[in-house]
PDB file of C-alpha atoms in Angstrom:
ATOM      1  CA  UNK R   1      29.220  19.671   6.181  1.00 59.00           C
ATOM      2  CA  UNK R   2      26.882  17.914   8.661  1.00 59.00           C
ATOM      3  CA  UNK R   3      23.945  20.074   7.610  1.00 66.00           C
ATOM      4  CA  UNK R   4      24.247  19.905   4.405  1.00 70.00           C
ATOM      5  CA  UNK R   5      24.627  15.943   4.323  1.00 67.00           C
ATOM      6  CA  UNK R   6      21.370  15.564   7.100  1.00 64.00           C
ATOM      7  CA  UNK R   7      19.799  18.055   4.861  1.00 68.00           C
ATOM      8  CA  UNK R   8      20.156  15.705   1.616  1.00 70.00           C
ATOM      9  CA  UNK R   9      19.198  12.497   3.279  1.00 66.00           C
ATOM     10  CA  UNK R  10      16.358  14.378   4.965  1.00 68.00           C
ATOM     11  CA  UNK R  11      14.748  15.777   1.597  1.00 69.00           C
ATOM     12  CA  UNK R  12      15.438  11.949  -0.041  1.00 68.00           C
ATOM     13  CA  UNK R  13      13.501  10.319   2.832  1.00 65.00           C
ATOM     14  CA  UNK R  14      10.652  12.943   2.486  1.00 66.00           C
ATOM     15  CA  UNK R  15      10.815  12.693  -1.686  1.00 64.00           C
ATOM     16  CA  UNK R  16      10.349   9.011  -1.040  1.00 63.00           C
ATOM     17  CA  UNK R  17       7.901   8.986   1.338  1.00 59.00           C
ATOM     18  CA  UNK R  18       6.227  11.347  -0.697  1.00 57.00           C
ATOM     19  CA  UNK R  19       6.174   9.532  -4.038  1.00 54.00           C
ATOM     20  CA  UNK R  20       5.873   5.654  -2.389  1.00 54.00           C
ATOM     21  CA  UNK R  21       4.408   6.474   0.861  1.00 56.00           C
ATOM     22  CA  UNK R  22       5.563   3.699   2.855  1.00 55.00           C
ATOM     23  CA  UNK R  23       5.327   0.630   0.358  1.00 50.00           C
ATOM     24  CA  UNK R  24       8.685  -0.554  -0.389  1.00 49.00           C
ATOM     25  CA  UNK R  25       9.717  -0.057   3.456  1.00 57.00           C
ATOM     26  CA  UNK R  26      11.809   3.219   4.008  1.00 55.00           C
ATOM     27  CA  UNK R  27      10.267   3.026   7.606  1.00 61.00           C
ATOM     28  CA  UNK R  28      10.463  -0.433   8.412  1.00 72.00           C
ATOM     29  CA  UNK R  29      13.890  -0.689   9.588  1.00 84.00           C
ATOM     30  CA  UNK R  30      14.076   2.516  11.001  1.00 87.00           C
ATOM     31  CA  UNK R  31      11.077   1.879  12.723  1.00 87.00           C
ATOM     32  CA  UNK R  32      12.460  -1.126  14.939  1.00 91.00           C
ATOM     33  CA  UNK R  33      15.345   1.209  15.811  1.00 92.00           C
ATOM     34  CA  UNK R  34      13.023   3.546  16.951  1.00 93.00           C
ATOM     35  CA  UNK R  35      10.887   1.102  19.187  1.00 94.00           C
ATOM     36  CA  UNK R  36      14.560  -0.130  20.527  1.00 95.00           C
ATOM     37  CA  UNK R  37      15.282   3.559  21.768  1.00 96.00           C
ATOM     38  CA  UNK R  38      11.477   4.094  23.149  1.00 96.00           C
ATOM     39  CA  UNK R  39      12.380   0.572  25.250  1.00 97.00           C
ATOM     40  CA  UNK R  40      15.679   2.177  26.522  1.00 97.00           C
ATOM     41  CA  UNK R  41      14.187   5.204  27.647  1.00 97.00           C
ATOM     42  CA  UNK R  42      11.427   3.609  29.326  1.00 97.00           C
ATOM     43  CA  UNK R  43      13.937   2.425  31.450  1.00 97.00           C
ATOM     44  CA  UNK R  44      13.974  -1.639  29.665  1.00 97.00           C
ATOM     45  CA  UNK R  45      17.433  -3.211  29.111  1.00 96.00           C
ATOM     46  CA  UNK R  46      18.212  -4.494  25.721  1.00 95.00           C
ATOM     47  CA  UNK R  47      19.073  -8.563  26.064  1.00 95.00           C
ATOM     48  CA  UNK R  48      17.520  -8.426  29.488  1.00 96.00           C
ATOM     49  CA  UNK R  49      14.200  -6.587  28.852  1.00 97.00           C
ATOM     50  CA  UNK R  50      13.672  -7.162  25.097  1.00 96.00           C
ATOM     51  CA  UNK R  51      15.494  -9.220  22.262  1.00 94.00           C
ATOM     52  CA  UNK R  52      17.486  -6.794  20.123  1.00 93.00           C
ATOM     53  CA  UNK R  53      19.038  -8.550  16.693  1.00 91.00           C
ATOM     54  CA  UNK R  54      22.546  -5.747  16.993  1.00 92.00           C
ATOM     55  CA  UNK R  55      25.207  -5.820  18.729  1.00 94.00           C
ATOM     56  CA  UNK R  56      25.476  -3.671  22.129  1.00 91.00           C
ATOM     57  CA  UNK R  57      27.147  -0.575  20.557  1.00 92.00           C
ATOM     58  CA  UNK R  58      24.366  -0.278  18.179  1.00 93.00           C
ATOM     59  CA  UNK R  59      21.685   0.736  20.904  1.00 94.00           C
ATOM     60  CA  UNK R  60      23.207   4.189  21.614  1.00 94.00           C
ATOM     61  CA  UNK R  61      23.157   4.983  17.112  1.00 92.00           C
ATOM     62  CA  UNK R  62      19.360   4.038  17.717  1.00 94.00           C
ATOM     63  CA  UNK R  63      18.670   5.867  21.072  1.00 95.00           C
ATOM     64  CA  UNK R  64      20.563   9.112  19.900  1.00 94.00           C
ATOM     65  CA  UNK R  65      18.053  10.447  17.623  1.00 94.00           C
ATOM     66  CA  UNK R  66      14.746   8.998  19.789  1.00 96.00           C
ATOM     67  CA  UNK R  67      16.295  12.004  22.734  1.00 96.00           C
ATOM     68  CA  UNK R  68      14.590  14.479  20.570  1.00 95.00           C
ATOM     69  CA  UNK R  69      11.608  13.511  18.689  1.00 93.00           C
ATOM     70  CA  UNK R  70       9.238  10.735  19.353  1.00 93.00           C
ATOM     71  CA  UNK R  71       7.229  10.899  16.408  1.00 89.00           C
ATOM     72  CA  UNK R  72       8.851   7.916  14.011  1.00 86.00           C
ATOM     73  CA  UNK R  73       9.415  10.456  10.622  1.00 83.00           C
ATOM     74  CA  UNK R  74      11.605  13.166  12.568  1.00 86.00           C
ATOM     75  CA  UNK R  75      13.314  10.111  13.583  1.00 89.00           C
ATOM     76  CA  UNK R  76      13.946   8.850  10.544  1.00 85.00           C
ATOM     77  CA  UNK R  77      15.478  12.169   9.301  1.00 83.00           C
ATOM     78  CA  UNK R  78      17.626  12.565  12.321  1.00 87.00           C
ATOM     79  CA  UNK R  79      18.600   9.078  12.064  1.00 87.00           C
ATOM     80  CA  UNK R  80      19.980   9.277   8.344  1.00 82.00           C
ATOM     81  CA  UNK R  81      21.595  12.693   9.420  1.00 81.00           C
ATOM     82  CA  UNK R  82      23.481  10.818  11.909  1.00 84.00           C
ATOM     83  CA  UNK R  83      24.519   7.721   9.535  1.00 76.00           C
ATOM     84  CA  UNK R  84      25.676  10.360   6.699  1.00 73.00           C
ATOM     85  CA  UNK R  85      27.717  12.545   9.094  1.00 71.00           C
ATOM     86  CA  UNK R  86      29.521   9.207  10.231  1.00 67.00           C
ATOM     87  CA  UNK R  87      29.831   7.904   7.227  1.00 63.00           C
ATOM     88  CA  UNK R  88      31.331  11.429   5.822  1.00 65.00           C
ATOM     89  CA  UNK R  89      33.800  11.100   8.735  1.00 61.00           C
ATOM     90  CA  UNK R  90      35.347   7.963   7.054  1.00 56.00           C
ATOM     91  CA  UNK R  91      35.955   9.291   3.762  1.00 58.00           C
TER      92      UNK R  91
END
């Protein structure tokens, strides 16, 4: 079910981005997350090393994805993977 649900949010992102490009944003947030995980793995400490607006147990949702792409659109698509698997695990 995981592949089919990071499969759907991956060809919405790309649809989007395709039609809008970036305009309305569908990178913005996503980007932040991603600059967040790029901190952690250079070895910085959230709170300590660089302001982060989430709570503590958010760092690890943003640093998952970052372990295996560092380009900012595979990121994206592995990020909204993760959030629909998660949120299919609550329904």
């Amino acid at each position: 079910m995981f592949l089919v649900q990071a499969f759907v949010a991956a060809g919405a992102l790309l649809v989007d981005l395709a039609i809008l490009g970036d305009t309305v944003g569908a990178l913005a947030d996503v980007g932040i997350y991603h600059r967040y995980a790029s901190y952690i793995l250079n070895g910085q400490l959230p709170y300590r090393d660089f302001r982060i607006e989430y709570p503590p147990l958010a760092a690890p949702l943003f640093l998952l994805p970052r372990l295996f792409t560092q380009d900012r659109v595979p990121y994206a698509i592995l990020f909204a993977g993760q959030l629909s698997e998660k949120a299919g695990m609550l329904s």
